[in-house]
Amino acid sequence: MSFGKAFIFSAPSGSGKTTIVHHLLSNHDNLDFSISACTRGKRGKEEDGKDYYFLSLDEFKKKIEEDAFIEWEEVYEGNFYGTLKSEMQRIWDSGKHVVFDVDVKGGLKIKEYFGKRALAVFVKVPSLEILAERLKDRGTESQENLEKRISKAKYEMSFADQFDAVLVNDDMERSFDKAEELVNEFIDK
């Protein structure tokens, strides 16, 4: 079994963590994205095996029973997300470091699993008002779901101090630079 380092980016939905992760992946040949498994439906142009492993609820529960996950969570009622052990090993076997784009609870569980081999970064939105605006701009959420996500974001932001670093995403270019700096420093450790 080979081992590399792990980079965990967590944040409330709409904070910009996925954009930051995509930037890192396009600028670092030695990083690869850990594709999460989930039970939610596809959004827009998402592809199975590229954006997520889209599993039925029964398939997901079977993998839980098989202990196939590093971590998993019922993020919203009936919507499960998880990190497959096989996905992490696939990346390390290719000689790369693994990058996770996960919710806050999942990020903390992954950090606990990997310990000092992982850098956990909390991507923080400047305010809940800005977060609400970003989520509305997506155009993918009903008003009820939007309210649920804002409520969940308030809760998730209380965990920021449990992460190794907090990256305030108030300007995307600055956030890209800060993320690059954090990754490069941790790789060089």
Coordinates of N, CA and C in Angstrom, one line a residue:
M1 N 0.8 -1.2 0.0 CA 0.0 0.0 0.0 C 0.9 1.2 0.0
S2 N 0.6 2.2 -0.9 CA 1.4 3.4 -1.0 C 0.7 4.5 -0.3
F3 N 1.4 5.5 0.2 CA 0.8 6.6 0.9 C 1.4 7.9 0.4
G4 N 0.5 8.9 0.3 CA 0.9 10.2 -0.1 C 0.3 11.2 1.0
K5 N 0.2 12.4 0.6 CA -0.4 13.4 1.6 C -1.9 13.6 1.1
A6 N -2.6 14.2 2.0 CA -4.0 14.4 1.8 C -4.3 15.9 2.0
F7 N -5.1 16.5 1.1 CA -5.5 17.9 1.3 C -7.0 17.9 1.3
I8 N -7.6 18.4 2.4 CA -9.0 18.4 2.7 C -9.5 19.8 2.6
F9 N -10.4 20.1 1.7 CA -11.1 21.4 1.6 C -12.5 21.2 2.0
S10 N -12.9 21.9 3.0 CA -14.3 21.8 3.5 C -14.9 23.2 3.7
A11 N -16.2 23.3 3.6 CA -16.9 24.6 3.7 C -18.4 24.3 3.6
P12 N -19.1 25.3 4.0 CA -20.6 25.3 3.7 C -20.8 25.4 2.2
S13 N -21.8 24.8 1.8 CA -22.2 24.8 0.3 C -22.2 26.3 -0.1
G14 N -21.6 26.6 -1.3 CA -21.6 27.9 -1.8 C -20.5 28.8 -1.4
S15 N -19.5 28.2 -0.7 CA -18.4 29.1 -0.2 C -17.3 29.2 -1.2
G16 N -17.3 28.4 -2.2 CA -16.2 28.5 -3.3 C -15.2 27.4 -3.2
K17 N -15.3 26.5 -2.3 CA -14.3 25.4 -2.1 C -14.1 24.6 -3.4
T18 N -15.1 24.3 -4.1 CA -15.0 23.5 -5.3 C -14.2 24.3 -6.4
T19 N -14.5 25.6 -6.5 CA -13.7 26.4 -7.5 C -12.3 26.4 -7.1
I20 N -12.0 26.6 -5.8 CA -10.6 26.6 -5.4 C -9.9 25.2 -5.7
V21 N -10.6 24.2 -5.4 CA -10.0 22.8 -5.6 C -9.8 22.6 -7.1
H22 N -10.7 23.0 -8.0 CA -10.5 22.9 -9.4 C -9.3 23.7 -9.9
H23 N -9.1 24.9 -9.3 CA -7.9 25.7 -9.6 C -6.6 24.9 -9.2
L24 N -6.6 24.4 -8.0 CA -5.4 23.6 -7.6 C -5.1 22.5 -8.5
L25 N -6.1 21.7 -8.8 CA -5.9 20.5 -9.7 C -5.4 20.9 -11.1
S26 N -5.9 22.0 -11.6 CA -5.4 22.4 -12.9 C -4.0 23.0 -12.9
N27 N -3.5 23.3 -11.7 CA -2.1 23.9 -11.6 C -1.1 23.0 -10.9
H28 N -1.5 21.8 -10.6 CA -0.6 20.9 -9.9 C -0.7 19.5 -10.5
D29 N 0.4 19.0 -11.2 CA 0.3 17.7 -11.7 C 0.4 16.6 -10.7
N30 N 0.9 17.0 -9.5 CA 1.1 16.0 -8.4 C -0.2 15.8 -7.5
L31 N -1.3 16.4 -7.9 CA -2.5 16.3 -7.1 C -3.6 15.7 -7.9
D32 N -4.5 14.9 -7.3 CA -5.6 14.3 -8.0 C -6.8 14.4 -7.0
F33 N -8.0 14.5 -7.6 CA -9.2 14.7 -6.9 C -9.8 13.4 -6.4
S34 N -10.2 13.4 -5.2 CA -10.9 12.2 -4.7 C -12.4 12.4 -5.0
I35 N -12.9 11.5 -5.8 CA -14.3 11.6 -6.2 C -15.1 11.0 -5.1
S36 N -16.0 11.8 -4.6 CA -16.9 11.3 -3.5 C -18.1 10.5 -4.1
A37 N -18.6 9.6 -3.3 CA -19.8 8.9 -3.6 C -21.0 9.6 -3.0
C38 N -22.1 9.6 -3.7 CA -23.3 10.2 -3.1 C -24.6 9.6 -3.7
T39 N -25.7 9.9 -3.0 CA -27.0 9.3 -3.4 C -27.9 10.4 -4.0
R40 N -27.4 11.6 -4.1 CA -28.3 12.6 -4.7 C -28.2 12.5 -6.2
G41 N -29.2 13.1 -6.9 CA -29.2 13.1 -8.3 C -28.2 14.1 -8.9
K42 N -27.9 13.8 -10.2 CA -26.9 14.7 -10.9 C -27.5 16.1 -11.1
R43 N -26.5 17.1 -11.1 CA -26.9 18.5 -11.3 C -26.2 18.9 -12.6
G44 N -27.0 19.5 -13.5 CA -26.4 20.1 -14.7 C -25.7 19.0 -15.5
K45 N -24.4 19.3 -15.8 CA -23.6 18.5 -16.6 C -22.7 17.5 -15.9
E46 N -23.0 17.3 -14.6 CA -22.2 16.3 -13.8 C -22.2 15.0 -14.4
E47 N -21.0 14.3 -14.3 CA -20.9 12.9 -14.8 C -20.5 12.0 -13.7
D48 N -21.0 10.7 -13.8 CA -20.7 9.7 -12.9 C -19.2 9.3 -13.1
G49 N -18.5 9.2 -12.0 CA -17.1 8.8 -12.1 C -16.2 9.9 -12.4
K50 N -16.7 11.1 -12.6 CA -15.9 12.3 -12.8 C -16.2 13.3 -11.7
D51 N -17.5 13.7 -11.5 CA -17.8 14.6 -10.4 C -18.2 13.9 -9.1
Y52 N -18.9 12.8 -9.2 CA -19.2 12.0 -8.1 C -19.4 10.5 -8.6
Y53 N -19.4 9.6 -7.7 CA -19.9 8.3 -8.0 C -21.4 8.3 -7.5
F54 N -22.3 8.3 -8.5 CA -23.7 8.4 -8.1 C -24.2 7.0 -7.8
L55 N -24.6 6.8 -6.6 CA -25.0 5.5 -6.1 C -26.5 5.5 -5.7
S56 N -27.2 4.4 -5.8 CA -28.5 4.4 -5.3 C -28.4 4.3 -3.8
L57 N -29.5 4.5 -3.1 CA -29.4 4.4 -1.6 C -29.0 3.0 -1.2
D58 N -29.6 2.0 -1.9 CA -29.2 0.6 -1.5 C -27.8 0.3 -1.8
E59 N -27.2 0.8 -2.9 CA -25.8 0.6 -3.2 C -24.9 1.2 -2.1
F60 N -25.3 2.4 -1.7 CA -24.5 3.2 -0.7 C -24.5 2.4 0.6
K61 N -25.7 2.0 1.0 CA -25.8 1.3 2.3 C -25.0 -0.1 2.3
K62 N -25.0 -0.7 1.1 CA -24.2 -1.9 1.0 C -22.7 -1.7 1.2
K63 N -22.3 -0.5 0.6 CA -20.8 -0.2 0.8 C -20.5 0.2 2.3
I64 N -21.5 0.8 3.0 CA -21.3 1.0 4.4 C -21.1 -0.3 5.1
E65 N -22.0 -1.3 4.8 CA -21.9 -2.6 5.5 C -20.5 -3.2 5.2
E66 N -20.0 -3.0 4.0 CA -18.7 -3.6 3.6 C -17.5 -2.8 4.1
D67 N -17.7 -1.8 4.9 CA -16.6 -0.9 5.4 C -15.8 -0.3 4.3
A68 N -16.4 0.1 3.2 CA -15.7 0.6 2.0 C -15.4 2.1 2.1
F69 N -15.9 2.8 3.1 CA -15.7 4.2 3.2 C -14.7 4.6 4.3
I70 N -13.9 5.6 4.0 CA -13.1 6.3 5.1 C -14.1 7.0 6.0
E71 N -15.1 7.7 5.4 CA -16.1 8.4 6.1 C -17.3 8.5 5.3
W72 N -18.5 8.6 5.9 CA -19.7 8.8 5.2 C -20.6 9.6 6.1
E73 N -21.6 10.3 5.5 CA -22.5 11.1 6.3 C -23.8 11.2 5.6
E74 N -24.9 11.3 6.3 CA -26.2 11.6 5.7 C -26.3 13.2 5.9
V75 N -25.8 13.8 4.8 CA -25.6 15.3 4.8 C -27.0 16.0 4.9
Y76 N -27.9 15.6 4.1 CA -29.3 16.0 4.1 C -30.1 14.8 4.2
E77 N -31.3 14.9 4.7 CA -32.2 13.7 4.9 C -32.3 12.9 3.5
G78 N -31.9 11.7 3.6 CA -31.9 10.8 2.4 C -30.8 11.0 1.4
N79 N -29.9 12.0 1.6 CA -28.8 12.3 0.7 C -27.5 11.9 1.5
F80 N -26.9 10.8 1.1 CA -25.6 10.3 1.7 C -24.5 10.7 0.8
Y81 N -23.4 11.1 1.5 CA -22.1 11.3 0.8 C -21.0 10.6 1.5
G82 N -20.0 10.1 0.8 CA -18.9 9.4 1.4 C -17.7 9.4 0.6
T83 N -16.6 9.0 1.3 CA -15.3 8.9 0.7 C -14.8 7.4 0.6
L84 N -14.7 6.9 -0.5 CA -14.3 5.5 -0.7 C -12.8 5.3 -0.5
K85 N -12.5 4.2 0.3 CA -11.1 3.9 0.5 C -10.4 3.6 -0.8
S86 N -11.1 2.9 -1.7 CA -10.5 2.5 -3.0 C -10.1 3.8 -3.8
E87 N -10.9 4.8 -3.7 CA -10.6 6.1 -4.4 C -9.3 6.7 -3.9
M88 N -9.1 6.8 -2.6 CA -7.9 7.3 -2.1 C -6.7 6.5 -2.5
Q89 N -6.8 5.2 -2.4 CA -5.7 4.3 -2.8 C -5.4 4.4 -4.3
R90 N -6.4 4.5 -5.1 CA -6.1 4.7 -6.6 C -5.2 5.9 -6.8
I91 N -5.5 7.0 -6.1 CA -4.7 8.2 -6.3 C -3.2 8.0 -5.8
W92 N -3.1 7.5 -4.6 CA -1.8 7.2 -4.0 C -1.0 6.3 -4.9
D93 N -1.6 5.2 -5.4 CA -0.9 4.3 -6.2 C -0.4 4.9 -7.5
S94 N -1.0 6.0 -7.9 CA -0.5 6.7 -9.1 C 0.6 7.7 -8.8
G95 N 1.0 7.8 -7.5 CA 2.1 8.6 -7.1 C 1.7 10.1 -6.8
K96 N 0.4 10.3 -6.6 CA 0.0 11.7 -6.4 C -0.6 11.8 -5.0
H97 N -0.8 13.1 -4.6 CA -1.4 13.4 -3.4 C -2.9 13.6 -3.6
V98 N -3.7 13.3 -2.6 CA -5.1 13.3 -2.8 C -5.7 14.6 -2.3
V99 N -6.7 15.1 -3.1 CA -7.4 16.3 -2.7 C -8.9 16.0 -2.5
F100 N -9.4 16.4 -1.3 CA -10.8 16.1 -1.0 C -11.6 17.4 -1.0
D101 N -12.8 17.4 -1.5 CA -13.7 18.5 -1.5 C -15.0 17.9 -0.8
V102 N -15.1 18.2 0.5 CA -16.1 17.5 1.3 C -16.8 18.5 2.2
D103 N -17.9 18.1 2.8 CA -18.6 18.9 3.8 C -17.8 18.9 5.0
V104 N -18.2 19.7 6.0 CA -17.4 20.0 7.2 C -17.2 18.8 8.1
K105 N -18.3 18.1 8.3 CA -18.2 16.9 9.2 C -17.3 15.8 8.5
G106 N -17.5 15.6 7.2 CA -16.6 14.7 6.5 C -15.2 15.1 6.5
G107 N -14.9 16.4 6.4 CA -13.5 16.9 6.4 C -12.9 16.6 7.7
L108 N -13.6 16.8 8.8 CA -13.0 16.5 10.2 C -12.8 15.0 10.4
K109 N -13.7 14.2 9.8 CA -13.5 12.7 9.9 C -12.3 12.3 9.1
I110 N -12.1 12.9 7.9 CA -10.9 12.5 7.1 C -9.6 13.0 7.8
K111 N -9.7 14.1 8.3 CA -8.5 14.6 9.0 C -8.1 13.7 10.2
E112 N -9.1 13.2 10.9 CA -8.9 12.3 12.0 C -8.3 11.0 11.5
Y113 N -8.8 10.5 10.4 CA -8.3 9.3 9.7 C -6.9 9.4 9.3
F114 N -6.5 10.5 8.7 CA -5.1 10.6 8.1 C -4.1 11.3 9.1
G115 N -4.6 12.0 10.1 CA -3.7 12.6 11.1 C -2.7 13.6 10.4
K116 N -1.4 13.5 10.7 CA -0.4 14.4 10.3 C -0.2 14.4 8.8
R117 N -0.7 13.3 8.1 CA -0.5 13.3 6.6 C -1.5 14.1 5.9
A118 N -2.4 14.8 6.6 CA -3.4 15.6 6.0 C -3.4 17.1 6.4
L119 N -3.7 17.9 5.5 CA -3.9 19.4 5.8 C -5.4 19.6 5.6
A120 N -6.1 20.1 6.6 CA -7.5 20.4 6.5 C -7.7 21.9 6.5
V121 N -8.3 22.3 5.4 CA -8.6 23.8 5.1 C -10.1 24.0 5.1
F122 N -10.5 25.0 6.0 CA -11.9 25.4 6.0 C -12.0 26.7 5.1
V123 N -12.8 26.6 4.1 CA -13.0 27.7 3.2 C -14.2 28.5 3.8
K124 N -14.0 29.7 4.2 CA -15.0 30.5 4.9 C -15.5 31.6 4.0
V125 N -16.8 31.8 3.9 CA -17.4 32.9 3.2 C -17.4 34.1 4.1
P126 N -17.2 35.3 3.6 CA -17.1 36.5 4.4 C -18.3 36.7 5.3
S127 N -19.5 36.4 4.8 CA -20.8 36.6 5.6 C -21.9 35.6 5.1
L128 N -22.8 35.4 6.0 CA -24.0 34.5 5.6 C -24.8 35.2 4.5
E129 N -24.8 36.5 4.4 CA -25.6 37.2 3.4 C -24.9 36.9 2.0
I130 N -23.6 37.0 2.0 CA -22.9 36.7 0.7 C -23.1 35.2 0.3
L131 N -23.1 34.4 1.3 CA -23.4 32.9 1.0 C -24.7 32.8 0.4
A132 N -25.8 33.4 1.0 CA -27.1 33.3 0.5 C -27.2 33.8 -1.0
E133 N -26.5 34.9 -1.2 CA -26.5 35.4 -2.6 C -25.8 34.4 -3.6
R134 N -24.7 33.8 -3.2 CA -24.1 32.9 -4.1 C -24.9 31.7 -4.3
L135 N -25.6 31.2 -3.3 CA -26.5 30.0 -3.5 C -27.7 30.4 -4.4
K136 N -28.2 31.6 -4.2 CA -29.4 32.0 -5.1 C -28.9 32.1 -6.5
D137 N -27.7 32.6 -6.7 CA -27.1 32.8 -8.1 C -26.9 31.5 -8.8
R138 N -26.7 30.4 -8.1 CA -26.6 29.1 -8.7 C -27.9 28.7 -9.5
G139 N -29.0 29.1 -8.9 CA -30.3 28.8 -9.6 C -30.6 27.3 -9.5
T140 N -30.0 26.5 -8.5 CA -30.3 25.1 -8.4 C -31.1 24.8 -7.2
E141 N -31.4 25.7 -6.3 CA -32.1 25.5 -5.1 C -33.5 26.1 -5.0
S142 N -34.4 25.3 -4.4 CA -35.7 25.8 -4.1 C -35.5 26.8 -2.9
Q143 N -36.5 27.6 -2.6 CA -36.4 28.5 -1.4 C -36.3 27.7 -0.1
E144 N -37.0 26.5 0.0 CA -36.9 25.7 1.2 C -35.5 25.1 1.3
N145 N -34.9 24.6 0.2 CA -33.5 24.1 0.3 C -32.5 25.2 0.6
L146 N -32.8 26.4 0.1 CA -31.9 27.5 0.3 C -31.8 27.8 1.8
E147 N -33.0 27.8 2.4 CA -33.1 28.1 3.9 C -32.4 27.0 4.7
K148 N -32.6 25.8 4.3 CA -31.9 24.6 4.9 C -30.4 24.8 4.8
R149 N -29.9 25.2 3.7 CA -28.4 25.3 3.5 C -27.9 26.5 4.3
I150 N -28.6 27.6 4.4 CA -28.1 28.7 5.2 C -28.1 28.3 6.7
S151 N -29.1 27.6 7.1 CA -29.1 27.2 8.5 C -28.0 26.2 8.8
K152 N -27.7 25.3 7.9 CA -26.6 24.4 8.0 C -25.3 25.1 8.0
A153 N -25.2 26.1 7.1 CA -23.9 26.9 7.0 C -23.6 27.6 8.4
K154 N -24.6 28.1 9.0 CA -24.4 28.7 10.3 C -23.7 27.7 11.3
Y155 N -24.3 26.5 11.3 CA -23.8 25.5 12.2 C -22.4 25.1 11.8
E156 N -22.2 24.9 10.5 CA -20.8 24.4 10.0 C -19.7 25.4 10.3
M157 N -20.1 26.7 10.2 CA -19.0 27.7 10.4 C -18.5 27.7 11.9
S158 N -19.2 27.1 12.8 CA -18.8 27.0 14.2 C -17.6 26.0 14.3
F159 N -17.4 25.2 13.3 CA -16.3 24.2 13.3 C -15.0 24.7 12.7
A160 N -15.0 25.9 12.2 CA -13.8 26.4 11.5 C -12.5 26.3 12.3
D161 N -12.6 26.5 13.6 CA -11.4 26.5 14.4 C -10.8 25.1 14.6
Q162 N -11.5 24.0 14.2 CA -11.0 22.7 14.3 C -10.1 22.3 13.1
F163 N -10.0 23.2 12.1 CA -9.2 22.9 10.9 C -7.8 23.4 11.0
D164 N -6.9 22.9 10.2 CA -5.5 23.4 10.3 C -5.4 24.8 9.8
A165 N -6.2 25.2 8.8 CA -6.1 26.6 8.3 C -7.5 27.0 7.9
V166 N -7.8 28.3 8.0 CA -9.0 28.9 7.5 C -8.7 29.9 6.4
L167 N -9.3 29.7 5.2 CA -9.1 30.5 4.1 C -10.4 31.3 3.8
V168 N -10.4 32.6 4.1 CA -11.6 33.4 3.9 C -11.7 33.8 2.4
N169 N -12.7 33.3 1.7 CA -12.9 33.5 0.3 C -13.7 34.8 0.0
D170 N -13.0 35.9 0.1 CA -13.6 37.2 -0.2 C -13.2 37.7 -1.6
D171 N -12.1 37.1 -2.1 CA -11.7 37.5 -3.5 C -11.1 36.2 -4.1
M172 N -11.6 35.7 -5.2 CA -11.2 34.4 -5.7 C -9.7 34.4 -6.0
E173 N -9.2 35.4 -6.6 CA -7.7 35.3 -7.0 C -6.9 35.2 -5.8
R174 N -7.2 36.0 -4.7 CA -6.4 35.9 -3.5 C -6.6 34.5 -2.8
S175 N -7.8 34.0 -2.9 CA -8.1 32.7 -2.4 C -7.2 31.6 -3.1
F176 N -7.1 31.7 -4.5 CA -6.3 30.8 -5.2 C -4.9 30.9 -4.7
D177 N -4.3 32.1 -4.6 CA -3.0 32.3 -4.1 C -2.7 31.7 -2.8
K178 N -3.6 31.9 -1.9 CA -3.5 31.4 -0.5 C -3.6 29.9 -0.5
A179 N -4.5 29.3 -1.3 CA -4.6 27.8 -1.4 C -3.3 27.2 -1.9
E180 N -2.7 27.9 -3.0 CA -1.5 27.4 -3.5 C -0.4 27.4 -2.5
E181 N -0.3 28.5 -1.7 CA 0.7 28.6 -0.7 C 0.6 27.5 0.4
L182 N -0.7 27.3 0.8 CA -0.9 26.2 1.8 C -0.5 24.9 1.3
V183 N -0.9 24.5 0.1 CA -0.5 23.2 -0.5 C 1.0 23.1 -0.7
N184 N 1.6 24.1 -1.3 CA 3.1 24.0 -1.5 C 3.8 23.8 -0.2
E185 N 3.5 24.6 0.8 CA 4.1 24.5 2.1 C 4.0 23.1 2.7
F186 N 2.8 22.5 2.6 CA 2.5 21.2 3.2 C 3.2 20.1 2.4
I187 N 3.3 20.2 1.1 CA 4.0 19.2 0.3 C 5.5 19.2 0.7
D188 N 6.0 20.4 0.9 CA 7.5 20.5 1.2 C 7.8 20.1 2.6
K189 N 6.9 19.9 3.5 CA 7.1 19.5 4.9 C 7.8 18.2 5.0

